[in-house]
mmCIF file of C-alpha atoms in Angstrom:
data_model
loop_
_atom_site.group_PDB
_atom_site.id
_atom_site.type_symbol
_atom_site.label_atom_id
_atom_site.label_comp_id
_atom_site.label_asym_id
_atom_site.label_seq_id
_atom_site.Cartn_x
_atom_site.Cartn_y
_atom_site.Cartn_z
ATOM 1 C CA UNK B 19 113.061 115.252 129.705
ATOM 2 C CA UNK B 20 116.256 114.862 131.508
ATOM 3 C CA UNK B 21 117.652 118.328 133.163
ATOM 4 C CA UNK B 22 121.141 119.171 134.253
ATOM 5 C CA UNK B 23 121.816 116.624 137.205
ATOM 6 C CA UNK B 24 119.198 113.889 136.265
ATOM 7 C CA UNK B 25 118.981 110.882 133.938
ATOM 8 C CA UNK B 26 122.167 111.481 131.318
ATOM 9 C CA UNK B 27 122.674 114.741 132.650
ATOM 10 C CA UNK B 28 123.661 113.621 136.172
ATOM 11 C CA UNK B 29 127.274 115.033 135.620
ATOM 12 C CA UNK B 30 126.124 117.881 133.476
ATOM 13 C CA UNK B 31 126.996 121.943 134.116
ATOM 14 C CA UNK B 32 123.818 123.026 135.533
ATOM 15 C CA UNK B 33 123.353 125.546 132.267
ATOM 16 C CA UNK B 34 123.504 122.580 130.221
ATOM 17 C CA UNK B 35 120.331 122.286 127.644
ATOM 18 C CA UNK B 36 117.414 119.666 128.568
ATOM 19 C CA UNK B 37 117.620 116.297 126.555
ATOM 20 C CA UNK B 38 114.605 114.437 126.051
ATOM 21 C CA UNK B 39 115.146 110.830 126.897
ATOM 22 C CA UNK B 40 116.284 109.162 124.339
ATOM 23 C CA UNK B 41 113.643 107.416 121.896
ATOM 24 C CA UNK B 42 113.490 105.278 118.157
ATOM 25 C CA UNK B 43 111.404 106.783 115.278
ATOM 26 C CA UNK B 44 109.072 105.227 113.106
ATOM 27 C CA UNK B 45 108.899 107.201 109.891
ATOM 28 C CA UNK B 46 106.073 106.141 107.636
ATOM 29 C CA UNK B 47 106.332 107.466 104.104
ATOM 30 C CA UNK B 48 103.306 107.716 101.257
ATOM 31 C CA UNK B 49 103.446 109.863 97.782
ATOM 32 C CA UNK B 50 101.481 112.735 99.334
ATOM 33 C CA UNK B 51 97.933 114.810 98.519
ATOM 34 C CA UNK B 52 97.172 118.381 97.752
ATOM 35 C CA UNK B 53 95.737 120.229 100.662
ATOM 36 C CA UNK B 54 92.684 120.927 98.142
ATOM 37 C CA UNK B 55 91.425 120.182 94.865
ATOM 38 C CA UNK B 56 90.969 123.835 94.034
ATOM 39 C CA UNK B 57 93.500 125.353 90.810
ATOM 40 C CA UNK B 58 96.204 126.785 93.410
ATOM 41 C CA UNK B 59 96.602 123.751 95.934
ATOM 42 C CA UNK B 60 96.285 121.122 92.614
ATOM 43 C CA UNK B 61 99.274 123.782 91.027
ATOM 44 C CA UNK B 62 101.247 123.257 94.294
ATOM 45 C CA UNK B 63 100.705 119.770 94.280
ATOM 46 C CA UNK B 64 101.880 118.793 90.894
ATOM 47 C CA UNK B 65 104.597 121.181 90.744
ATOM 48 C CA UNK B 66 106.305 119.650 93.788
ATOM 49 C CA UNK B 67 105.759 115.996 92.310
ATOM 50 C CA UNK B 68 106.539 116.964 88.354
ATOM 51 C CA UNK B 69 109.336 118.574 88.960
ATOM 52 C CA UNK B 70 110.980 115.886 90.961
ATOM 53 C CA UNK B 71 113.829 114.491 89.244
ATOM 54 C CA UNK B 72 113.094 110.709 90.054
ATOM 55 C CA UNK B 73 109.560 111.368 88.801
ATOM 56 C CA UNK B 74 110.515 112.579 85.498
ATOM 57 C CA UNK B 75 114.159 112.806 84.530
ATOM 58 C CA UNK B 76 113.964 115.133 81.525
ATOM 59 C CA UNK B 77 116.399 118.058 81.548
ATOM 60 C CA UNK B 78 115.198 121.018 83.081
ATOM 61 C CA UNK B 79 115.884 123.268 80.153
ATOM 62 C CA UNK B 80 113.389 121.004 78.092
ATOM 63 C CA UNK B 81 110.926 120.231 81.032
ATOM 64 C CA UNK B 82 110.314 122.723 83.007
ATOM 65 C CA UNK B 83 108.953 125.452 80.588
ATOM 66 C CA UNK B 84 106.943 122.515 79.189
ATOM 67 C CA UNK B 85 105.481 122.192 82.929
ATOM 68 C CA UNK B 86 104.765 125.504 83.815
ATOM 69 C CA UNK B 87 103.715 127.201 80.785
ATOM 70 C CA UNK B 88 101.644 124.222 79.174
ATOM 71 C CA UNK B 89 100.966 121.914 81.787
ATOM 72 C CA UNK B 90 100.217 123.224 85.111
ATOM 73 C CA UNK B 91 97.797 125.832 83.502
ATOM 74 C CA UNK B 92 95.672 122.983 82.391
ATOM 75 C CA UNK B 93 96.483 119.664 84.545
ATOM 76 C CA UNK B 94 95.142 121.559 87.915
ATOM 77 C CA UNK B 95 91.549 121.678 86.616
ATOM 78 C CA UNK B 96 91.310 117.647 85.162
ATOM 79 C CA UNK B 97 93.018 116.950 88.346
ATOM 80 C CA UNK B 98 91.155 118.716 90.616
ATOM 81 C CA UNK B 99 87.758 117.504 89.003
ATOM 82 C CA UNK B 100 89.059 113.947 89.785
ATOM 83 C CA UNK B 101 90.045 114.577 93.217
ATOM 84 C CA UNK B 102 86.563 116.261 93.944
ATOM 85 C CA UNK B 103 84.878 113.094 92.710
ATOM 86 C CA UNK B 104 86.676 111.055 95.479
ATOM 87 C CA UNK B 105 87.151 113.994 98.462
ATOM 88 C CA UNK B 106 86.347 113.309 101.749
ATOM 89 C CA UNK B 107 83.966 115.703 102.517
ATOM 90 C CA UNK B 108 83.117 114.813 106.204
ATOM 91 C CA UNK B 109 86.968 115.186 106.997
ATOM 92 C CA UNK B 110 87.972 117.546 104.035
ATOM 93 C CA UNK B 111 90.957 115.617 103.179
ATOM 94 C CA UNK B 112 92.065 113.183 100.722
ATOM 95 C CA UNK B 113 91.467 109.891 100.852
ATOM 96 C CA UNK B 114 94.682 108.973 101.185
ATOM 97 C CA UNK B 115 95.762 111.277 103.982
ATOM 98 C CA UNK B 116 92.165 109.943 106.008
ATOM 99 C CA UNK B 117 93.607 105.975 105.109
ATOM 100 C CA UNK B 118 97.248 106.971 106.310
ATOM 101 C CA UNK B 119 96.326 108.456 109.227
ATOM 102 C CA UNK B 120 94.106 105.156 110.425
ATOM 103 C CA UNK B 121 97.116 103.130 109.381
ATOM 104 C CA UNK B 122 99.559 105.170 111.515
ATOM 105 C CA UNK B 123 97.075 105.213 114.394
ATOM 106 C CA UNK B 124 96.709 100.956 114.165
ATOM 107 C CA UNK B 125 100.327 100.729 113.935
ATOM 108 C CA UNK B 126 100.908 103.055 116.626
ATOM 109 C CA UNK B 127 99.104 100.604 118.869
ATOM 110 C CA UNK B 128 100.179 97.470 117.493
ATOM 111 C CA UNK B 129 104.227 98.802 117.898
ATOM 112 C CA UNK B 130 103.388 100.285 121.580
ATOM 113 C CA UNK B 131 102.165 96.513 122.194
ATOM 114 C CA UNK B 132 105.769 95.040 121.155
ATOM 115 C CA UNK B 133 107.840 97.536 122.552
ATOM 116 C CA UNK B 134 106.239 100.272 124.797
ATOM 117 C CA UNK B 135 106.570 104.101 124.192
ATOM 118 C CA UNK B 136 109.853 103.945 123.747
ATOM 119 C CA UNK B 137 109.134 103.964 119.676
ATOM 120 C CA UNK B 138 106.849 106.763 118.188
ATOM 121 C CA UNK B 139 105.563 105.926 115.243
ATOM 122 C CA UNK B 140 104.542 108.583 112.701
ATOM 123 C CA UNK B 141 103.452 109.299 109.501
ATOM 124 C CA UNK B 142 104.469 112.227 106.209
ATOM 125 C CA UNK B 143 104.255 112.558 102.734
ATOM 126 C CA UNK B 144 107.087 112.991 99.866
ATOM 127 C CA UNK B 145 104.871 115.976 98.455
ATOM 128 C CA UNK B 146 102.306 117.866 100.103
ATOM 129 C CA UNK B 147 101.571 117.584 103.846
ATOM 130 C CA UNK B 148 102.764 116.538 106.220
ATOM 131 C CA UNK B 149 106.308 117.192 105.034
ATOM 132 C CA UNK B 150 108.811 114.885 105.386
ATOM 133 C CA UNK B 151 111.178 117.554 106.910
ATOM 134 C CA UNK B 152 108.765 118.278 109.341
ATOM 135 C CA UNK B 153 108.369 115.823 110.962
ATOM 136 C CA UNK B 154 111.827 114.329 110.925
ATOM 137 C CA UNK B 155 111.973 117.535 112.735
ATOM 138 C CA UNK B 156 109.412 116.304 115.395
ATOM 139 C CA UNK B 157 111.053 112.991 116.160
ATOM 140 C CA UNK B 158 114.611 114.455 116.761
ATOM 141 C CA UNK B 159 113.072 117.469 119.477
ATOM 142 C CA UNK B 160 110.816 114.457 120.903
ATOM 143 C CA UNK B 161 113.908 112.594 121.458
ATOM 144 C CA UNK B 162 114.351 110.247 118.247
ATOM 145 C CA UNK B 163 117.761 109.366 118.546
ATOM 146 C CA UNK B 164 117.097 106.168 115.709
ATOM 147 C CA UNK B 165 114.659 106.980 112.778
ATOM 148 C CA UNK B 166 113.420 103.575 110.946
ATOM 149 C CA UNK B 167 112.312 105.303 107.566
ATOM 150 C CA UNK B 168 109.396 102.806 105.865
ATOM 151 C CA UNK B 169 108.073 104.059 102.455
ATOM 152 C CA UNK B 170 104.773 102.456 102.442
ATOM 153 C CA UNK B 171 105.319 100.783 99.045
ATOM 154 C CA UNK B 172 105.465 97.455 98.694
ATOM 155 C CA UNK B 173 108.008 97.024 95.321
ATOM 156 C CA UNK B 174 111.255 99.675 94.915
ATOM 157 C CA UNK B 175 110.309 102.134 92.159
ATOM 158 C CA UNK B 176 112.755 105.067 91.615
ATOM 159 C CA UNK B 177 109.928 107.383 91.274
ATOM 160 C CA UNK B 178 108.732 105.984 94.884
ATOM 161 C CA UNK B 179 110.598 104.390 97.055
ATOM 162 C CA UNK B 180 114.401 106.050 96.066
ATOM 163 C CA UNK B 181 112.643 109.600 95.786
ATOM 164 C CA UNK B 182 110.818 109.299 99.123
ATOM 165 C CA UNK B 183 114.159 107.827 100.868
ATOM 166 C CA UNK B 184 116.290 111.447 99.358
ATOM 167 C CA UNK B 185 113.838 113.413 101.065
ATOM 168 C CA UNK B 186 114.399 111.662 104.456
ATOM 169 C CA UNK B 187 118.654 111.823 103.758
ATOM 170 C CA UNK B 188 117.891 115.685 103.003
ATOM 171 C CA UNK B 189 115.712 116.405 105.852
ATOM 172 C CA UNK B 190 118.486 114.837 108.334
ATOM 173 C CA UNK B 191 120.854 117.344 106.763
ATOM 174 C CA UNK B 192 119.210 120.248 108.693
ATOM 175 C CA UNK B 193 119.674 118.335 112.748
ATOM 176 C CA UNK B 194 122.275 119.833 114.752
ATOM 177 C CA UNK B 195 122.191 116.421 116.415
ATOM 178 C CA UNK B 196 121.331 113.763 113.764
ATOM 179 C CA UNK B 197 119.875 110.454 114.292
ATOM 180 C CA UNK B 198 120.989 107.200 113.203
ATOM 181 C CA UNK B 199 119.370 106.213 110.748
ATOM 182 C CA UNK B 200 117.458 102.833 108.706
ATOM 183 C CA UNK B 201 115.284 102.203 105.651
ATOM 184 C CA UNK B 202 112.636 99.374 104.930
ATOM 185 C CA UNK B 203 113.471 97.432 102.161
ATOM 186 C CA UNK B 204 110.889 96.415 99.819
ATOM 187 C CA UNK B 205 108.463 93.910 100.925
ATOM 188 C CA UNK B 206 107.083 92.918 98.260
ATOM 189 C CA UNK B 207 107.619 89.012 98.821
ATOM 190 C CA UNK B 208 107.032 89.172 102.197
ATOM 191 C CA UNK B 209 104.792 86.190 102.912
ATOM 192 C CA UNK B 210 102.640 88.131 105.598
ATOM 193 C CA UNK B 211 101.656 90.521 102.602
ATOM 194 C CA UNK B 212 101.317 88.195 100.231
ATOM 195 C CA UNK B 213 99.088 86.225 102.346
ATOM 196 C CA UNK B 214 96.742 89.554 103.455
ATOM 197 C CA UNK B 215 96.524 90.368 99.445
ATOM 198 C CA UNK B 216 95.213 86.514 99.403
ATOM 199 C CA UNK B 217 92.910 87.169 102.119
ATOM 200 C CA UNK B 218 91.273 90.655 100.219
ATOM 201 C CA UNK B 219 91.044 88.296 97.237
ATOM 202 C CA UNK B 220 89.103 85.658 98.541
ATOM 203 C CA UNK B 221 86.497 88.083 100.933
ATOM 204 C CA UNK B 222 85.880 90.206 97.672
ATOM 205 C CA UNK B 223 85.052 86.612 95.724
ATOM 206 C CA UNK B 224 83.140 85.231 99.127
ATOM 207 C CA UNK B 225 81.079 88.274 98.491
ATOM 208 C CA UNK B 226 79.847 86.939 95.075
ATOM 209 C CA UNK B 227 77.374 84.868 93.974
ATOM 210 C CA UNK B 228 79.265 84.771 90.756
ATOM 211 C CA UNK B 229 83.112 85.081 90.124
ATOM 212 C CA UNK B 230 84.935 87.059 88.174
ATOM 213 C CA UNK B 231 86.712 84.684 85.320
ATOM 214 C CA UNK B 232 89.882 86.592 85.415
ATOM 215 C CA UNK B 233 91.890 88.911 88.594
ATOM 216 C CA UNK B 234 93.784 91.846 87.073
ATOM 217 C CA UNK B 235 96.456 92.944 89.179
ATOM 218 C CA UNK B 236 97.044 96.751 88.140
ATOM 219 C CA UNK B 237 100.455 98.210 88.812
ATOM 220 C CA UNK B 238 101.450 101.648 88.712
ATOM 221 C CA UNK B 239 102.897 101.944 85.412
ATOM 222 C CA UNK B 240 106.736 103.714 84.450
ATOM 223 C CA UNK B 241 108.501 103.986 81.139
ATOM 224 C CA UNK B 242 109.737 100.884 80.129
ATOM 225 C CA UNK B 243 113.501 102.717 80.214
ATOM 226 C CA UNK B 244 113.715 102.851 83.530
ATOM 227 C CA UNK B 245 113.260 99.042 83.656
ATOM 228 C CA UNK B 246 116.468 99.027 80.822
ATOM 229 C CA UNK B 247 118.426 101.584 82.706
ATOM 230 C CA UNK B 248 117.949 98.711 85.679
ATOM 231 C CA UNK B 249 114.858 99.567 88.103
ATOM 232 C CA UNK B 250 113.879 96.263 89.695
ATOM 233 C CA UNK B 251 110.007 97.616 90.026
ATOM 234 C CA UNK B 252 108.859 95.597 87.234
ATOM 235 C CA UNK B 253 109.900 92.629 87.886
ATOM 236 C CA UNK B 254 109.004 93.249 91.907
ATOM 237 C CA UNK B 255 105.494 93.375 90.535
ATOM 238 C CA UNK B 256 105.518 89.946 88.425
ATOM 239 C CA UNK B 257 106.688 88.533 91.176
ATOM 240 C CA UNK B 258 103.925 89.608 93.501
ATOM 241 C CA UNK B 259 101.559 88.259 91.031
ATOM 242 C CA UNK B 260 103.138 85.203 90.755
ATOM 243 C CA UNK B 261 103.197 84.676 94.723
ATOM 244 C CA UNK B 262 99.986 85.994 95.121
ATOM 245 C CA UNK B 263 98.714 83.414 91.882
ATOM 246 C CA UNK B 264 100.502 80.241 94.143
ATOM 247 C CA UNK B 265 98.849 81.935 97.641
ATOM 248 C CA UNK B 266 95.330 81.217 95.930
ATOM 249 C CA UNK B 267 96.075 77.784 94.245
ATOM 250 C CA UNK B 268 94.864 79.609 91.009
ATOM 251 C CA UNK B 269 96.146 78.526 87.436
ATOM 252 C CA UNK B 270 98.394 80.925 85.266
ATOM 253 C CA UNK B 271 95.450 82.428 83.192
ATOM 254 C CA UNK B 272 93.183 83.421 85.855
ATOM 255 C CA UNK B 273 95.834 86.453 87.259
ATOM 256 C CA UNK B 274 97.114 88.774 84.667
ATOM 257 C CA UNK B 275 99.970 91.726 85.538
ATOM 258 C CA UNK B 276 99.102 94.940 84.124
ATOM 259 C CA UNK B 277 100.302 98.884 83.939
ATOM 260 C CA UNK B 278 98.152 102.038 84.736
ATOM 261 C CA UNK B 279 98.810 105.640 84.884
ATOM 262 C CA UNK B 280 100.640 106.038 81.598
ATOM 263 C CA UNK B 281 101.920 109.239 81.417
ATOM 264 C CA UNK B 282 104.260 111.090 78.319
ATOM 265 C CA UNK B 283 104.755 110.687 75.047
ATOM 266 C CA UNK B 284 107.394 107.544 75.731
ATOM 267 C CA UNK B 285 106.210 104.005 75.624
ATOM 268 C CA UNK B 286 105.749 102.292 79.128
ATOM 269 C CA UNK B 287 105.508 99.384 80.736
ATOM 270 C CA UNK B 288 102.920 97.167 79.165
ATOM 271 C CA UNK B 289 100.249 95.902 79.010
ATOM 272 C CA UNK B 290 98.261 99.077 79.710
ATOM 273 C CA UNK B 291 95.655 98.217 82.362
ATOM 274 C CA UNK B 292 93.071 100.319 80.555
ATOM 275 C CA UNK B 293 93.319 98.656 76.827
ATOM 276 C CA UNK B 294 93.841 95.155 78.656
ATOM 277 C CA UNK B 295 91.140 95.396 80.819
ATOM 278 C CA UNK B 296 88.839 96.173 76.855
ATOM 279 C CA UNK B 297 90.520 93.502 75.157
ATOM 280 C CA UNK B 298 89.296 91.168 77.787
ATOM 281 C CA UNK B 299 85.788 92.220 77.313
ATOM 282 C CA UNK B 300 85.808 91.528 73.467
ATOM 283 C CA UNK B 301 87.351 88.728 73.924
ATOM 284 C CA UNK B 302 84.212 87.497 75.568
ATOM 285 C CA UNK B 303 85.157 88.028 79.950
ATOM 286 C CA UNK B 304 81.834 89.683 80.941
ATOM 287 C CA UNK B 305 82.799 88.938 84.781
ATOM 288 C CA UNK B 306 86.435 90.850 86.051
ATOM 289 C CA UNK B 307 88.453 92.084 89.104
ATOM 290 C CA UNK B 308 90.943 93.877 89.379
ATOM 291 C CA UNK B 309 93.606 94.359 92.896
ATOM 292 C CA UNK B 310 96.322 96.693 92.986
ATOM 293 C CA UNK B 311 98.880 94.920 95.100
ATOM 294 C CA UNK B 312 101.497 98.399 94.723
ATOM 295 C CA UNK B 313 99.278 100.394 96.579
ATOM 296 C CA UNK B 314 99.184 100.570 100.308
ATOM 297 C CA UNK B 315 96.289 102.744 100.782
ATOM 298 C CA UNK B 316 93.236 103.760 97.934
ATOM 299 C CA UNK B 317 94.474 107.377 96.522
ATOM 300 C CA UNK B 318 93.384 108.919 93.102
ATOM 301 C CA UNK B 319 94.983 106.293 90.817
ATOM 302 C CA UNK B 320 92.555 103.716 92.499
ATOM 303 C CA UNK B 321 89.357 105.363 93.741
ATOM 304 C CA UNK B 322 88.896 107.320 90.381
ATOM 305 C CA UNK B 323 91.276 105.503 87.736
ATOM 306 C CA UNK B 324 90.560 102.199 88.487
ATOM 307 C CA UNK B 325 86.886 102.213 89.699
ATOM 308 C CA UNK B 326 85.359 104.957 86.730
ATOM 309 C CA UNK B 327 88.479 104.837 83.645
ATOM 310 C CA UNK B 328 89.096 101.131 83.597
ATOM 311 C CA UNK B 329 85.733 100.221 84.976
ATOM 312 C CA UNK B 330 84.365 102.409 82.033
ATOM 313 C CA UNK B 331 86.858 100.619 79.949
ATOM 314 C CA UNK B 332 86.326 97.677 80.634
ATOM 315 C CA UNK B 333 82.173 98.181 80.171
ATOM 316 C CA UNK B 334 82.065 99.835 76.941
ATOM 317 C CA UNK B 335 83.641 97.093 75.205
ATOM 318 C CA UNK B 336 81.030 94.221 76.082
ATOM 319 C CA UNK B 337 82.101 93.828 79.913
ATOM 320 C CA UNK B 338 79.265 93.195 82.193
ATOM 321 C CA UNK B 339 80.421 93.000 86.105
ATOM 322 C CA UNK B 340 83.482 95.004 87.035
ATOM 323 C CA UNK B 341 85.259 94.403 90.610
ATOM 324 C CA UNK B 342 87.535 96.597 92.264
ATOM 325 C CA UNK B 343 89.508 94.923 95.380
ATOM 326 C CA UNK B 344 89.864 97.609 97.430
ATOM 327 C CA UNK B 345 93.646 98.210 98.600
ATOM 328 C CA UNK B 346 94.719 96.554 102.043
ATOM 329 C CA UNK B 347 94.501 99.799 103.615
ATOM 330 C CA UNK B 348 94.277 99.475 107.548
ATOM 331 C CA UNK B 349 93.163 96.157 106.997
ATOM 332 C CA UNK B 350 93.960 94.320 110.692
ATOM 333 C CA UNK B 351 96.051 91.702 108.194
ATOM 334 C CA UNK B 352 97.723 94.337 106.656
ATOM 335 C CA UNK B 353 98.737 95.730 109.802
ATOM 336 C CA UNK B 354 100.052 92.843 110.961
ATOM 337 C CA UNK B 355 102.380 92.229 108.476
ATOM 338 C CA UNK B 356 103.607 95.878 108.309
ATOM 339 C CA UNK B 357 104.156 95.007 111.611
ATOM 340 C CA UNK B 358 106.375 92.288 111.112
ATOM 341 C CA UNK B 359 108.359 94.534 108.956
ATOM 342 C CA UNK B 360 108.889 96.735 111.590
ATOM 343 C CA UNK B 361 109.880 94.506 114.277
ATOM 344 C CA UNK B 362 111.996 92.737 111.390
ATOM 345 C CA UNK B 363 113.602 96.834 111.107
ATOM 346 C CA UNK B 364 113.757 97.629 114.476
ATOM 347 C CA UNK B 365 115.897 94.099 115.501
ATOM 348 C CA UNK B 366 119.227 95.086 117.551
ATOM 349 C CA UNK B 367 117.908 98.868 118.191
ATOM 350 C CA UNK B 368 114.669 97.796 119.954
#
């Protein structure tokens, strides 16, 4: 902290405010978690994320007595049961927040290695806690003059990356003394990620005495209009598969791009991981895996969609041995190449 007649403030008026010496911020960004999977913290929860615009764009007049009337008096008990199933008990937290924590910790260290503690490096969440706002908040009174904003998803989505990046622009709104700011681009052909994906791949088949006969990378899934209306997300994820297909040396038919988490009455990108994932078993598969290359850290959609509905899926129609690849997580390749992206970021403010 630099007072009136030190550091910056060598010329200052001596009733001149303390300035913290001047430091860049690391801003990581995930979806977010309800504080609990009780009714009123599940309500909370999906009324902050249902009612974001980018999330669903249906007028309000038509949408939001829908929401409250119909489907947060329901949605918070299926949800919550589902959350409960995965909790982590020993920490009482979500998954999710436990993973994003570790990751911010390993980053913290690997970033401190590269360029001291001149960056901080820090973590929130688009809903739930911590907020975005918050700690935005944080970096600027700890002396943030740069904030490098990283949404922790791999391919631009609207509904993730765009949405998470208006909550950053809004929370700089309220600084007196605003920092300069950066985003992360995508990274989803980033060959350092494409290569740790590879790596979780090819431990997960080490692991086996026998193979699975086909990988099915599972993407979060949107309605196929956004893809019309021009979101790049889809075609983000083929290409990951594609990469991630050359990475192993595989041929075409032994990676297969799917969609998950369909949600509304309006048809979606397809095809839908769930039906796939059957229509593989009757057409004889009895051996499958499935990755989910979107996801930077194991949350609800992968812990209990992917390992019980599509696993259960997948078994009841003649499947036999069912996979799940856990997500990179803080996987030290992952962090490495979130790493690079960083340094990548940070070049000519570092």
């Amino acid at each position: 902290m630099d007072e009136p007649g030190t550091g910056r403030l060598a010329h200052a008026d001596a009733d001149h405010p303390a300035v913290p010496q001047a430091k860049i911020g690391v801003l990581i960004a995930n979806l977010g978690t309800p504080d609990n999977y009780d009714y009123w913290s599940m309500r909370r929860y999906l009324n902050e994320f249902l009612s974001d615009k980018r999330v669903v764009d249906y007028p309000a007049w038509l949408w939001q007595p829908l929401l409250q009337l119909v489907i947060l008096t329901k949605r918070p008990f299926t949800s919550g049961a589902n959350y409960k199933s995965i909790w982590n008990t020993d920490k009482d937290e979500s998954p999710l927040l436990t993973i994003t924590k570790d990751q911010t910790a390993r980053l913290a260290e690997t970033v401190a290695e590269k360029f001291g503690d001149g960056v901080m490096v820090d973590f929130c969440m688009r809903y739930g806690n911590p907020s975005t706002t918050s700690k935005v908040d944080e970096m600027v009174k700890a002396g943030c003059e740069k904030i490098l904003f990283f949404p922790l998803y791999p391919h631009y989505a609207g509904a993730t990356s765009a949405t998470a990046c208006d909550q950053f622009f809004r929370a700089l709104m309220t600084q007196k003394w605003q920092p300069a700011a950066r985003t992360v681009a995508p990274y989803f052909e980033h060959p350092s990620y494409i290569k740790a994906l590879a790596a979780s791949v090819r431990r997960a088949y080490d692991a086996m005495e026998e193979k699975p006969e086909v990988l099915v990378a599972s993407y979060h899934g949107m309605p196929k209009r956004y893809l019309m209306e021009g979101d790049p997300y889809h075609c983000q994820c083929q290409k990951t598969t594609r990469l991630l297909r050359e990475e192993l040396g595989w041929e075409e038919a032994k990676i297969q791009t799917t969609f998950q988490s369909v949600f509304g009455p309006e048809g979606w990108l397809r095809p839908y991981t769930v039906d796939h994932v059957a229509d593989l078993a009757k057409q004889g598969v009895k051996r499958l895996a499935v990755i989910a290359p979107a996801f930077s850290a194991d949350c609800i959609e992968t812990l209990e969609e992917i390992n019980e509905e599509i696993c259960e899926s997948f078994e009841e129609a003649g499947g036999e041995h069912f996979t799940y690849i856990p997500c990179l997580n803080d996987d030290a390749l992952h962090i490495a190449a979130l790493t690079e992206v960083i340094e990548e970021n940070l070049a000519g403010w570092s």
